[in-house]
Coordinates of C-alpha atoms (C1' of nucleotides) in Angstrom, one line a residue:
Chain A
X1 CA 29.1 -16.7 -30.2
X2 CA 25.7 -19.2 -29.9
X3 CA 26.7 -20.4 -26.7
X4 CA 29.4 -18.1 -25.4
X5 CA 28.2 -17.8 -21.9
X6 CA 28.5 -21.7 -21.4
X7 CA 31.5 -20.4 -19.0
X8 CA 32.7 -22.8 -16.2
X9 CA 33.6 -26.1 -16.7
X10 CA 32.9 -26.9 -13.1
X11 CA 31.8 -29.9 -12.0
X12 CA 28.7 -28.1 -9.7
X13 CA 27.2 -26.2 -13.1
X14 CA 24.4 -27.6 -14.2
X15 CA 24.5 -26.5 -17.9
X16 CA 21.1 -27.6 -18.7
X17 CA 19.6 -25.6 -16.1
X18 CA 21.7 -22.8 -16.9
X19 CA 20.3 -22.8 -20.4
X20 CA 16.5 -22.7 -19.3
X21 CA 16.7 -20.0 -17.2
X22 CA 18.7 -18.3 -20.2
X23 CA 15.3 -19.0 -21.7
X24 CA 13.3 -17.3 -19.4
X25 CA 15.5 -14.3 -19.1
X26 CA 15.0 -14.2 -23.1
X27 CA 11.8 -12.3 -22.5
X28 CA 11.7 -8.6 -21.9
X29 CA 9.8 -5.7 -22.3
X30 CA 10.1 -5.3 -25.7
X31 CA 9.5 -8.8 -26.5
X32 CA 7.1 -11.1 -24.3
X33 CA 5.6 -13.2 -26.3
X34 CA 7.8 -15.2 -28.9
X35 CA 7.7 -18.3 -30.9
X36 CA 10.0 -21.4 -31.2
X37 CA 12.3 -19.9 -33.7
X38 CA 12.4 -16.0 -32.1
X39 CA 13.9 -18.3 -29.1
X40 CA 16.7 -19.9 -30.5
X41 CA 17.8 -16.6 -32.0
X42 CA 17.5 -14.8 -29.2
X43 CA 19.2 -16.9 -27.0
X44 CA 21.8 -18.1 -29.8
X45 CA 20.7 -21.6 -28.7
X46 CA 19.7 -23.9 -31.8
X47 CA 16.0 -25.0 -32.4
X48 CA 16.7 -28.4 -30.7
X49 CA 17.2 -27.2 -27.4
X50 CA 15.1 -24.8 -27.5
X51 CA 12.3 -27.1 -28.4
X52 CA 13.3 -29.2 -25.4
X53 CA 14.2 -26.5 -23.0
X54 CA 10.7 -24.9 -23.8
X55 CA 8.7 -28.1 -23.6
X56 CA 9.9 -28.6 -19.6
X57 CA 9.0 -25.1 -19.0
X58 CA 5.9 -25.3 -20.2
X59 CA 5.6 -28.9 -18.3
X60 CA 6.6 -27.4 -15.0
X61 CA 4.5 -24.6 -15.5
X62 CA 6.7 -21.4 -16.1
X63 CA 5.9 -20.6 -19.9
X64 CA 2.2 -20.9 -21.5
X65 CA 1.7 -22.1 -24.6
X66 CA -1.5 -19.9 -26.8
X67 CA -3.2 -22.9 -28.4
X68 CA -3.5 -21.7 -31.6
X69 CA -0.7 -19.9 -32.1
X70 CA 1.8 -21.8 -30.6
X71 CA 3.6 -18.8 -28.8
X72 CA 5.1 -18.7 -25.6
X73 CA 4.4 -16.2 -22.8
X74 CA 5.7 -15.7 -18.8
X75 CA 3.3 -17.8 -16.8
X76 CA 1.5 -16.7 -13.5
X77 CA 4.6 -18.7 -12.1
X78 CA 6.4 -15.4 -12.6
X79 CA 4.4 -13.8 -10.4
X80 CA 4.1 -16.5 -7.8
X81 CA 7.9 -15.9 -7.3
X82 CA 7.6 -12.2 -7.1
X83 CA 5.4 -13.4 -3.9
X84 CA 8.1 -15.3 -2.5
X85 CA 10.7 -12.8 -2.8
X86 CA 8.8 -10.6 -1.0
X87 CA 8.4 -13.0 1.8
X88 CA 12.2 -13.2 1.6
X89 CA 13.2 -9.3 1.6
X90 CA 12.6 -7.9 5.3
X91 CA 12.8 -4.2 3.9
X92 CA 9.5 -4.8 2.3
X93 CA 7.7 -5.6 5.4
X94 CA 8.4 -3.2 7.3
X95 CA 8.5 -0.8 4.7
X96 CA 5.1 -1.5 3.1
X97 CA 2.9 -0.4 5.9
X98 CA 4.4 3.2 6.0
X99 CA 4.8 3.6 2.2
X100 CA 1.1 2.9 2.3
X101 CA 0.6 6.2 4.8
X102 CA 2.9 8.4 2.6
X103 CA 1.2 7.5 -0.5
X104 CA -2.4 8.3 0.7
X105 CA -0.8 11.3 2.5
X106 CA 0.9 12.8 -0.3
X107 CA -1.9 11.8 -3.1
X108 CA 1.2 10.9 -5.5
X109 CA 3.0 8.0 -6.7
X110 CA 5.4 6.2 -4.1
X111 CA 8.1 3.4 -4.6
X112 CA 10.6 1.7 -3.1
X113 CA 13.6 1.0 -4.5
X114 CA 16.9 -1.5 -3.5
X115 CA 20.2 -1.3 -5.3
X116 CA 20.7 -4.1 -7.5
X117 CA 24.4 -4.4 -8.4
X118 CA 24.7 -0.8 -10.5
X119 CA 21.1 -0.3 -11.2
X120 CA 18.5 0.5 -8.6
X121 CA 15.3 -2.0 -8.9
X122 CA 12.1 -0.9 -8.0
X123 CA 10.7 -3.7 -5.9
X124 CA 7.1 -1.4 -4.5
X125 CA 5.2 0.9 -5.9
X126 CA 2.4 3.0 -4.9
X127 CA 0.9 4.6 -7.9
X128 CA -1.8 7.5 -7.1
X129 CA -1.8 9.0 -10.8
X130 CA -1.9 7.6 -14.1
X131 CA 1.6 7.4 -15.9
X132 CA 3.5 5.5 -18.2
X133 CA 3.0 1.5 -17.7
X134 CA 6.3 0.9 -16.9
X135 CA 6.5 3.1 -14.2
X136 CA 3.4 1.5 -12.4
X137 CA 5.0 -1.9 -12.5
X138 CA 7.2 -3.2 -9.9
X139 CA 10.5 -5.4 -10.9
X140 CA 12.2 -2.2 -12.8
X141 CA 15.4 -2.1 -13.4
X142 CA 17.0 1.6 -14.2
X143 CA 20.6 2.6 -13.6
X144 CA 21.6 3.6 -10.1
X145 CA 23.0 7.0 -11.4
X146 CA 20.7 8.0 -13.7
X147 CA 17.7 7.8 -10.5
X148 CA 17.3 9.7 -7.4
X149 CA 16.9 6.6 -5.9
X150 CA 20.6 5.6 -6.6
X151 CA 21.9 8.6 -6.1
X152 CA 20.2 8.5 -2.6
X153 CA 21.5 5.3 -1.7
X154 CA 25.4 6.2 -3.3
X155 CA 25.0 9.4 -1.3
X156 CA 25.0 7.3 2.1
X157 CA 29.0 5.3 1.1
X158 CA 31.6 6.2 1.4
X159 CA 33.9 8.4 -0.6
X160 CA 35.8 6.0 -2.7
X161 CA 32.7 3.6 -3.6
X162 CA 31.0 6.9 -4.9
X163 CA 34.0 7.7 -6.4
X164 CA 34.2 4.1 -8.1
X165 CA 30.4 4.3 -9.1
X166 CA 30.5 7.7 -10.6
X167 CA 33.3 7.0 -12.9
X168 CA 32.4 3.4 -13.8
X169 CA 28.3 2.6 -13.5
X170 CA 26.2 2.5 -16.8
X171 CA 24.6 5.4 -17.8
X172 CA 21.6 5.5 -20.7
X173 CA 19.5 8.1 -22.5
X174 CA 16.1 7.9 -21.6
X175 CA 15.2 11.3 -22.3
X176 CA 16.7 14.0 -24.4
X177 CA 17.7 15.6 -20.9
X178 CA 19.2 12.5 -19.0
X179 CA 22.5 13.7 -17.4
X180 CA 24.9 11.3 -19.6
X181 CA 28.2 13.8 -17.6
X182 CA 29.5 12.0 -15.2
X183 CA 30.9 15.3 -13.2
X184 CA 27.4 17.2 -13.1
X185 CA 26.1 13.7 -11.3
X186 CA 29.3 13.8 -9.1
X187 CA 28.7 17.2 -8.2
X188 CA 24.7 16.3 -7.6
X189 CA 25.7 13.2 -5.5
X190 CA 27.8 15.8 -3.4
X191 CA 24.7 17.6 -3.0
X192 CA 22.6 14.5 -1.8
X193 CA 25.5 13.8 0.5
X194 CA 25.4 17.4 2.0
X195 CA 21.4 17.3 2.2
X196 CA 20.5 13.9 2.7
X197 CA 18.0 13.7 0.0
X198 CA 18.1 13.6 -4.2
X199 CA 15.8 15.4 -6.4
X200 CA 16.4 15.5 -10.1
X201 CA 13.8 16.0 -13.5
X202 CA 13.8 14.4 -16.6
X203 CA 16.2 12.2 -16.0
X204 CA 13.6 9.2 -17.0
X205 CA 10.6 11.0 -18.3
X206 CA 10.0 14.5 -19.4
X207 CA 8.5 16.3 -17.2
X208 CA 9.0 14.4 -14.3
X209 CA 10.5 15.6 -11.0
X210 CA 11.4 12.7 -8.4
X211 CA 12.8 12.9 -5.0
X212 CA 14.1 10.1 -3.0
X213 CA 15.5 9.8 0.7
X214 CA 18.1 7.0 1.4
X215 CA 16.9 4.1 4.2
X216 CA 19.7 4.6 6.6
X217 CA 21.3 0.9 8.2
X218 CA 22.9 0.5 11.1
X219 CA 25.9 1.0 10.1
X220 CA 25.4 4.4 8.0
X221 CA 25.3 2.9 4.8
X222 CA 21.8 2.7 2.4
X223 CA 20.8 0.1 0.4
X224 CA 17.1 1.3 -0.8
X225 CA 15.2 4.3 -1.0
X226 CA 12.1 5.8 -0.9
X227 CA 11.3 7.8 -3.6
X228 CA 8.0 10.0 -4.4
X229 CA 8.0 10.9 -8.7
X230 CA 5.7 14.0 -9.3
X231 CA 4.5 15.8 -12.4
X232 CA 6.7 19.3 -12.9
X233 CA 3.7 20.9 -14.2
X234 CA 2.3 20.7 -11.1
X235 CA 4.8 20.9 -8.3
X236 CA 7.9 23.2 -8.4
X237 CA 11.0 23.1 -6.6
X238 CA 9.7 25.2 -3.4
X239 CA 6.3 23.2 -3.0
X240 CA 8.1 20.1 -3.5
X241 CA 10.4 21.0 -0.7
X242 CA 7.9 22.1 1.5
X243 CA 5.0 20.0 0.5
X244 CA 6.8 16.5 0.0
X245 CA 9.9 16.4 1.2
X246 CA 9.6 16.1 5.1
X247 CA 7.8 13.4 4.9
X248 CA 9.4 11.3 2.7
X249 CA 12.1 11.8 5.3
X250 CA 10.3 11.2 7.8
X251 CA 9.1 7.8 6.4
X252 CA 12.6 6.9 5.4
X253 CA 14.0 7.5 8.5
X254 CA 11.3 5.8 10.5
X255 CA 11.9 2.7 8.2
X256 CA 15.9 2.5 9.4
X257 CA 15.4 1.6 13.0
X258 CA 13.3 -1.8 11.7
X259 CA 16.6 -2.8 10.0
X260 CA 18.9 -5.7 11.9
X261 CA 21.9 -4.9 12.9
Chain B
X1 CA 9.4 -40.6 -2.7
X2 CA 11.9 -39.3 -3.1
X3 CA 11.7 -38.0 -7.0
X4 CA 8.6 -39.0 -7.0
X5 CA 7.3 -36.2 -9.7
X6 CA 10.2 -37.4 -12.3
X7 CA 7.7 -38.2 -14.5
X8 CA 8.0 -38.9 -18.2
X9 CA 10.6 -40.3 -20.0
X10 CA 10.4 -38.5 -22.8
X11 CA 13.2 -37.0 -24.3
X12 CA 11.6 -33.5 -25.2
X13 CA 11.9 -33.4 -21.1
X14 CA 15.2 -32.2 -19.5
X15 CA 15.1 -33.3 -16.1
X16 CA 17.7 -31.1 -15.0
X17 CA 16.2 -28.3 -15.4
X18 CA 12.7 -29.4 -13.7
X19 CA 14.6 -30.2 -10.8
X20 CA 16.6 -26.5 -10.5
X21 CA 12.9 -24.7 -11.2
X22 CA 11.5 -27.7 -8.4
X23 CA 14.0 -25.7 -6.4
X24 CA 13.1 -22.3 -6.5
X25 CA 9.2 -23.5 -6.1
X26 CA 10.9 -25.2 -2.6
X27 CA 10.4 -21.4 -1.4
X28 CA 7.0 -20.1 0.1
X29 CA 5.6 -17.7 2.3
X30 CA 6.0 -19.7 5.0
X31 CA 10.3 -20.5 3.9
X32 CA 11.8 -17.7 2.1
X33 CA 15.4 -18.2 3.2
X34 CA 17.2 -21.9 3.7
X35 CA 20.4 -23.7 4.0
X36 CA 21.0 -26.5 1.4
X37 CA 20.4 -29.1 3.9
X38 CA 16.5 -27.6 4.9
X39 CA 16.1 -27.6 0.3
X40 CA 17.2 -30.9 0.2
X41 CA 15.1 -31.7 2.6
X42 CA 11.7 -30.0 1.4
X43 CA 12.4 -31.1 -2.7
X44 CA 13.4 -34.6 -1.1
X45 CA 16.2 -34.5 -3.4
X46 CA 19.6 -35.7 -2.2
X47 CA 22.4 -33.2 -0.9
X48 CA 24.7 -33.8 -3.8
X49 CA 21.9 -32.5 -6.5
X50 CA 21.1 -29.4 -4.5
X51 CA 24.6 -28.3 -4.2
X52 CA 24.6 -28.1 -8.0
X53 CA 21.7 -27.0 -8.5
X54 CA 21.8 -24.3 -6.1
X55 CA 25.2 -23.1 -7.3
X56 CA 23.4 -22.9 -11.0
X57 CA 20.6 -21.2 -9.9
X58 CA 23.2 -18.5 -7.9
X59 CA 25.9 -18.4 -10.7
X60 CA 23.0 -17.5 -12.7
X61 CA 21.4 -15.0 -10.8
X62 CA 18.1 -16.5 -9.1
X63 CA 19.5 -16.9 -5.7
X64 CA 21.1 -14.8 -3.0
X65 CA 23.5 -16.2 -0.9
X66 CA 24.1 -14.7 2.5
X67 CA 27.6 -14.2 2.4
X68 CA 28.1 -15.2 6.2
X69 CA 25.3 -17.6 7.2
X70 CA 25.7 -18.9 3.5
X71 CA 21.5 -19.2 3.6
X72 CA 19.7 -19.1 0.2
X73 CA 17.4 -15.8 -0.6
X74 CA 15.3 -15.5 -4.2
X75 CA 16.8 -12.5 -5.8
X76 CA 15.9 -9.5 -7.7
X77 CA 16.0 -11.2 -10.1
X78 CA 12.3 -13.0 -9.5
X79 CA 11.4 -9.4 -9.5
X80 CA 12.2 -9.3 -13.4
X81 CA 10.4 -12.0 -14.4
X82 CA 7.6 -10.5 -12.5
X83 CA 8.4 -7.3 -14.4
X84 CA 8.4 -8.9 -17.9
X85 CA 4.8 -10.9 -16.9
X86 CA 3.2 -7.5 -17.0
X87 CA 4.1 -6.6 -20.1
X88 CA 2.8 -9.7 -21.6
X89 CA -0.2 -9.7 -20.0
X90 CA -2.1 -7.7 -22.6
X91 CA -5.2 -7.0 -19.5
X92 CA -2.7 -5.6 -17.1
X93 CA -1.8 -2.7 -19.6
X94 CA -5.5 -2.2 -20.6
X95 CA -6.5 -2.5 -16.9
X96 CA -4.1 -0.5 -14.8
X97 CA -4.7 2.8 -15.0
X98 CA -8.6 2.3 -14.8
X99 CA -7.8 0.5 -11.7
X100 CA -5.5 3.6 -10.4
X101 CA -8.5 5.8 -11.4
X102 CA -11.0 3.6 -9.0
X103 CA -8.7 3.1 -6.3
X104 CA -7.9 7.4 -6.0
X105 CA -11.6 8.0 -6.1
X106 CA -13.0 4.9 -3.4
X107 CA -9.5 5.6 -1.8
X108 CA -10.0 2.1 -0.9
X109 CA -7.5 -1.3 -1.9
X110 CA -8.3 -2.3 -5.2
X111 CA -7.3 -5.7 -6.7
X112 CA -7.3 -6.9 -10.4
X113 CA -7.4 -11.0 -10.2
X114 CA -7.3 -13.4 -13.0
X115 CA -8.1 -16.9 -13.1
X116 CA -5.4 -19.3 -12.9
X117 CA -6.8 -22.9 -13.0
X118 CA -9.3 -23.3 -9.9
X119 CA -7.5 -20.5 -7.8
X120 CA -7.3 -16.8 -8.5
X121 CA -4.5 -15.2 -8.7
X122 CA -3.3 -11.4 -7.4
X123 CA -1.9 -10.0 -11.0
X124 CA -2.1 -6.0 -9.6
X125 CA -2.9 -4.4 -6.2
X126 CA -3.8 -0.9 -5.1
X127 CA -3.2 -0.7 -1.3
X128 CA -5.2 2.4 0.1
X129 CA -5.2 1.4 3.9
X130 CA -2.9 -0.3 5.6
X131 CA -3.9 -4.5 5.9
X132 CA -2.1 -7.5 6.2
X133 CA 1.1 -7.9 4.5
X134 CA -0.1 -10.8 2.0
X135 CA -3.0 -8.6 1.0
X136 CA -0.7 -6.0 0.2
X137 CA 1.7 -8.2 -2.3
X138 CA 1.2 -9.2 -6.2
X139 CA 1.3 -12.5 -6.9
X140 CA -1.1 -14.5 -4.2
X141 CA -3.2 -17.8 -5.2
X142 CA -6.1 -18.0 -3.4
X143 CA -8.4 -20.6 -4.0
X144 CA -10.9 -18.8 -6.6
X145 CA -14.4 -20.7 -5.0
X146 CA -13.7 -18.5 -1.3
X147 CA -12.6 -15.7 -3.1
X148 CA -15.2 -13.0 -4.5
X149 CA -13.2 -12.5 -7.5
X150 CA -13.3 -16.2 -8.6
X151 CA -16.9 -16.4 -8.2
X152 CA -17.7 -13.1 -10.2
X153 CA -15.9 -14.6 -12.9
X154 CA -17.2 -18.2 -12.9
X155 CA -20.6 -16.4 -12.4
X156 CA -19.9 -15.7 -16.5
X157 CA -19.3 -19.3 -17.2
X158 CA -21.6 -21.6 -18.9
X159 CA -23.7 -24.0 -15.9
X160 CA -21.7 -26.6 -16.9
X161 CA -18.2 -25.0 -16.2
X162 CA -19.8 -23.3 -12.7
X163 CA -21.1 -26.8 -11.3
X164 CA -18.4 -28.6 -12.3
X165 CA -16.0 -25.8 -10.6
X166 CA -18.0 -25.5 -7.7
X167 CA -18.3 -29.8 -7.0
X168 CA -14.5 -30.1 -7.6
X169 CA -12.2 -26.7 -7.4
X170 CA -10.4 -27.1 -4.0
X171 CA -11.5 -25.2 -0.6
X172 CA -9.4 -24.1 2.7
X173 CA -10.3 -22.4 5.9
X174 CA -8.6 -19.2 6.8
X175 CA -10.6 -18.1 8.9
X176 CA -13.3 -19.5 11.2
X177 CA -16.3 -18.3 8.5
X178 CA -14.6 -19.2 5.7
X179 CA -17.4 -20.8 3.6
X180 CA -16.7 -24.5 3.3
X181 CA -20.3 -25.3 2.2
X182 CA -20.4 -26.2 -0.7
X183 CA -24.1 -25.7 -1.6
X184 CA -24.0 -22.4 -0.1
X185 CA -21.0 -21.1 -2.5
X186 CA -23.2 -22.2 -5.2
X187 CA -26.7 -20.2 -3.9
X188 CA -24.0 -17.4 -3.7
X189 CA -22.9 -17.9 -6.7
X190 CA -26.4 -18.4 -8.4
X191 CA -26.9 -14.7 -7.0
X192 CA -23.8 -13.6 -8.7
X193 CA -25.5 -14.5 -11.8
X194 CA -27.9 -13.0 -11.2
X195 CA -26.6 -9.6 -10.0
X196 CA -23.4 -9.7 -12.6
X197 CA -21.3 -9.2 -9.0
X198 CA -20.1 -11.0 -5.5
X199 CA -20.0 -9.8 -2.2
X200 CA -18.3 -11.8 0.5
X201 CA -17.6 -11.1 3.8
X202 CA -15.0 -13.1 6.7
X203 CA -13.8 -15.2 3.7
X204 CA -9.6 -14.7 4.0
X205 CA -9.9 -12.5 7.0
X206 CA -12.2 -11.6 9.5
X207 CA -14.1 -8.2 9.4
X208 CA -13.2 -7.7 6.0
X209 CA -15.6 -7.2 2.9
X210 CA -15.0 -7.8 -0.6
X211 CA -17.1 -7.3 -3.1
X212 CA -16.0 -7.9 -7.2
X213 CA -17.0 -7.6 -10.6
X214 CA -16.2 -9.9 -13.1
X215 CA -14.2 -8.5 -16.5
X216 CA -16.2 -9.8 -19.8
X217 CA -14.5 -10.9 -22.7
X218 CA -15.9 -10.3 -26.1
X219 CA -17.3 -14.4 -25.9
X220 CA -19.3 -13.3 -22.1
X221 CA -16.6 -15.3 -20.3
X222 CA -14.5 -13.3 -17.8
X223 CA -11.3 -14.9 -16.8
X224 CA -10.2 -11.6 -14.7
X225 CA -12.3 -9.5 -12.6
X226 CA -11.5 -6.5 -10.5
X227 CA -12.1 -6.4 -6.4
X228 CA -12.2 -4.2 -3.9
X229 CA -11.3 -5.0 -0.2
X230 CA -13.3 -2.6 3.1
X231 CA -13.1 -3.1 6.9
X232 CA -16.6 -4.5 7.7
X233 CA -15.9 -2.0 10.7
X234 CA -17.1 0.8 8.7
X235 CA -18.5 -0.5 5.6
X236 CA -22.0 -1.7 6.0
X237 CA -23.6 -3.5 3.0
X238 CA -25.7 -0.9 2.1
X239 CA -23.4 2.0 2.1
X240 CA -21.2 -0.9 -0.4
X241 CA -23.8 -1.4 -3.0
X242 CA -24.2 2.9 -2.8
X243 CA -20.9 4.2 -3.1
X244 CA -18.4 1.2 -4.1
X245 CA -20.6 -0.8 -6.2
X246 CA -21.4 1.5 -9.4
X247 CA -17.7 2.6 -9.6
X248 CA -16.7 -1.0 -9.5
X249 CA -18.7 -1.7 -12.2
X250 CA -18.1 0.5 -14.3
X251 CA -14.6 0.1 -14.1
X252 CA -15.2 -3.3 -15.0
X253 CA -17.0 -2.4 -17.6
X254 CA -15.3 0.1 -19.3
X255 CA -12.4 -2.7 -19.5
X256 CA -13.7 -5.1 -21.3
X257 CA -14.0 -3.5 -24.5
X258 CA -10.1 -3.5 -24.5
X259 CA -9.8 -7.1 -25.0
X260 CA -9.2 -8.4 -28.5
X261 CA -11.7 -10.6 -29.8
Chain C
dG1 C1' -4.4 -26.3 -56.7
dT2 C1' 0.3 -27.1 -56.2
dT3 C1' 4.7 -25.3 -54.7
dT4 C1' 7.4 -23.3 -51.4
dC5 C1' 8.5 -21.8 -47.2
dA6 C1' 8.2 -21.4 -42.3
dT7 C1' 7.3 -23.4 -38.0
dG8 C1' 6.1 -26.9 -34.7
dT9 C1' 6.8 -31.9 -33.6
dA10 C1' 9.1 -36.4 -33.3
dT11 C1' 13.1 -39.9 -33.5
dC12 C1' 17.6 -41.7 -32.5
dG13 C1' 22.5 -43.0 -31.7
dC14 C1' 26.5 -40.9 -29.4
dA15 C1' 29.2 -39.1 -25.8
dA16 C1' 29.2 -35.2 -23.0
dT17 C1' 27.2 -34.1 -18.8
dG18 C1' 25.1 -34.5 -14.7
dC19 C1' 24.9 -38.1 -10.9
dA20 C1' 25.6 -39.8 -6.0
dA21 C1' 28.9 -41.4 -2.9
dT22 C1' 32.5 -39.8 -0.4
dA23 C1' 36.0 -37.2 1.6
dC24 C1' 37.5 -32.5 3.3
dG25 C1' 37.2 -28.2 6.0
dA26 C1' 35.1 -24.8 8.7
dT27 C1' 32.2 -23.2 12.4
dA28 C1' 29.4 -23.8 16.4
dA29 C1' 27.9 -26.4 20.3
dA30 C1' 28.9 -29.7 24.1
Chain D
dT1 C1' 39.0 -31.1 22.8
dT2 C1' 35.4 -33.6 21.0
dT3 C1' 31.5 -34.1 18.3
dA4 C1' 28.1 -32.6 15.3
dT5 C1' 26.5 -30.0 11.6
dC6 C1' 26.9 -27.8 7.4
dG7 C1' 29.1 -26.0 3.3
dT8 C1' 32.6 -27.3 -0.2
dA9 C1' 35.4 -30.2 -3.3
dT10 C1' 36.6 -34.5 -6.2
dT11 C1' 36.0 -38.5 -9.0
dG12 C1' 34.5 -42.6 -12.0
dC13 C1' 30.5 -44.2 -14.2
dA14 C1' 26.4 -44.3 -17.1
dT15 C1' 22.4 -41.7 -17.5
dT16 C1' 20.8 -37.9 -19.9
dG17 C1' 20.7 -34.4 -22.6
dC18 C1' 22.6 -33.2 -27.3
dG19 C1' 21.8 -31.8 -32.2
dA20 C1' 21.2 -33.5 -36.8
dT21 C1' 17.6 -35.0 -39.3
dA22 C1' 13.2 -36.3 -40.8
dC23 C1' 8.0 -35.6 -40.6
dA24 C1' 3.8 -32.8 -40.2
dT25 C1' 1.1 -28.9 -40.6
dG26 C1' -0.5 -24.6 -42.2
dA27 C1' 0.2 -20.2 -44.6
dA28 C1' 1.5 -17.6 -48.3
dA29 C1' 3.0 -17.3 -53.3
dC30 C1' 2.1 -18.1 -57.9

DNA sequence: GTTTCATGTATCGCAATGCAATACGATAAA
DNA sequence: TTTATCGTATTGCATTGCGATACATGAAAC
């Protein structure tokens, strides 16, 4: 149970670093700041290592330590490597620029997002109107079928990955009105496939219409997205088509070519 | 040589895991993809210690591994961590949609910078017009004495803190006018005092202007402040201090009373 | 004010774990 | 084919990280 992810045996695991990075993934959203003891329970790790694990991280930088309280908190490390993975990911590059364009063209909130395993992550985004923090943050990570994002980028493989997606990616409630039926999102990925775009509403926010074109590679297949979230109040289905929708396309698909073969 | 940054001997310090976090500070801006043999060689540790480490840090999750070329890539992963910073970083939250507010209404890139020992550090960008790629990108250290962020908020600092900062607190040319002067960042400074903002112009790049205004805590001290970045191509000073000045202030302003005493 | 608890800090002997040298295997260049 | 380069795998040794335990500090309870 404490330490049930220890896993391999192997002689090129490094179990101690293992176990700090455990530490760092130990903060989330809901908890960010935490203390010695909140530590070791999270992480099922007992107070020793903790105590040890915690004091090189705060050596070398990655946690802070408040003075007073003695609580830990994600460094401005965390961010420096958010820098450097954008240095690394080429689709950000050449993406940027023209996600820039859109954004101030359209006047609403633009992001880009990559598949990451079965969730899609949202690695840029472009935010032109106030909304919920964590939709103004970049380094979400949402399920690929529950987003017109993923759906987008499933909507670009082939037939039997879709299949294997549908049936077998996480799904979660975020709203009242996220589609948790897996044949209404088949039937919608159909859709996507037929019109080469996804639009879908409340599927992370009430209220909230979002429409996303695939980034096309080289060889057919997507692996991002760009997606444009709008307020429904505001936009209905026809002005979203009219009004949004070619150019997000048009910024996708002038995004592909910039992608190595 | 070598190990040279091994360090203490104290057995709250796991050595192991300094080294596999050594690892992913190995990448930068100017490396974001390498072969074990180009790590080894920047850490200066020996090939055997990177294989492990590196197969840790990839059975874990921090490292992409180009499947063919077999070339190491930080992963989405770094995107998380980046993800979880925001949420404990109580200013962010307080500051962001302010920010989003300023940036719609200068339609002009707006940056929120915080202090982060004698550099500044990018913790959100607003891109309005297309610029260079790192000016577009979270996460950036820049030292805080060029920058005008850094000297709006040491402009809040006690004499002391400011001439000990600006005697000691590292300096780099990017560009031909970066200030190197040392006296001069201080008259500029002195001014900043006096005007409770900075201007700067040519400091990271050519033709461009920045101009920022430090974000007070309830003690007087800023450790944040928020800047905005114009072409000097169409921003004069004067039309600056008339239509981006107030606004920037303001905004400033009307975060500070968010932080907690 | 003393007790009690909770939490952060420090110490220490043991052996499990990570170390570095080396050998193997693939792919690319000569 | 040869040679070089780079990623992968193995192994014996002792360094290093382990976790129990004891100490210190501060807050809450009574």
């Amino acid at each position: 149970m404490s330490d049930g992810g220890k896993a391999r045996r192997d002689t090129l695991f490094v179990g101690a670093l293992a176990k700090g990075l455990r530490v760092l993934r130990a903060f989330d959203e809901s908890k960010s700041e935490m203390s010695l003891g909140e530590l070791s329970q999270r992480t099922g790790m007992d107070k020793s290592a903790i105590q040890r694990l915690v004091n090189t991280l705060h050596h070398e930088g990655f946690l802070d330590k408040d003075p007073v309280t003695r609580r830990l908190r994600p460094s401005h490390a965390w961010l420096e490597l958010a820098y450097c993975y954008y240095w690394s990911d080429p689709l950000v590059g050449a993406a940027l620029p023209k996600l820039i364009d859109l954004s101030r063209q359209l006047g609403e909130t633009i992001n880009l997002a990559e598949i990451s395993g079965d969730h899609i992550i949202y690695v840029s985004r472009l935010p032109c109107k106030r909304t919920y923090f964590a939709a103004s943050i970049i380094g979400r990570r949402l399920p690929a079928l529950s987003t017109s994002a993923g759906r987008a980028i499933l909507s670009t493989w082939s037939q039997a990955e879709r299949e294997a997606a549908i049936e077998t990616w996480p799904l979660k409630a975020f709203t009242p009105r996220t589609t948790l039926d897996r044949d209404q999102i088949r039937r919608h990925i159909d859709e996507t496939v037929a019109n080469g775009f996804a639009m879908s509403r409340d599927q992370m926010l009430l209220n909230e219409v979002a429409i996303a074109a695939p980034i096309i590679g080289p060889d057919g297949r997507a692996f991002a997205g760009v997606q444009c979230s709008v307020s429904a109040y505001t936009w209905d289905d026809a002005r979203v088509r009219e009004e949004i929708l070619p150019s997000l396309l048009d910024t996708a698909n002038s995004i592909s070519p910039s992608l190595r073969g």
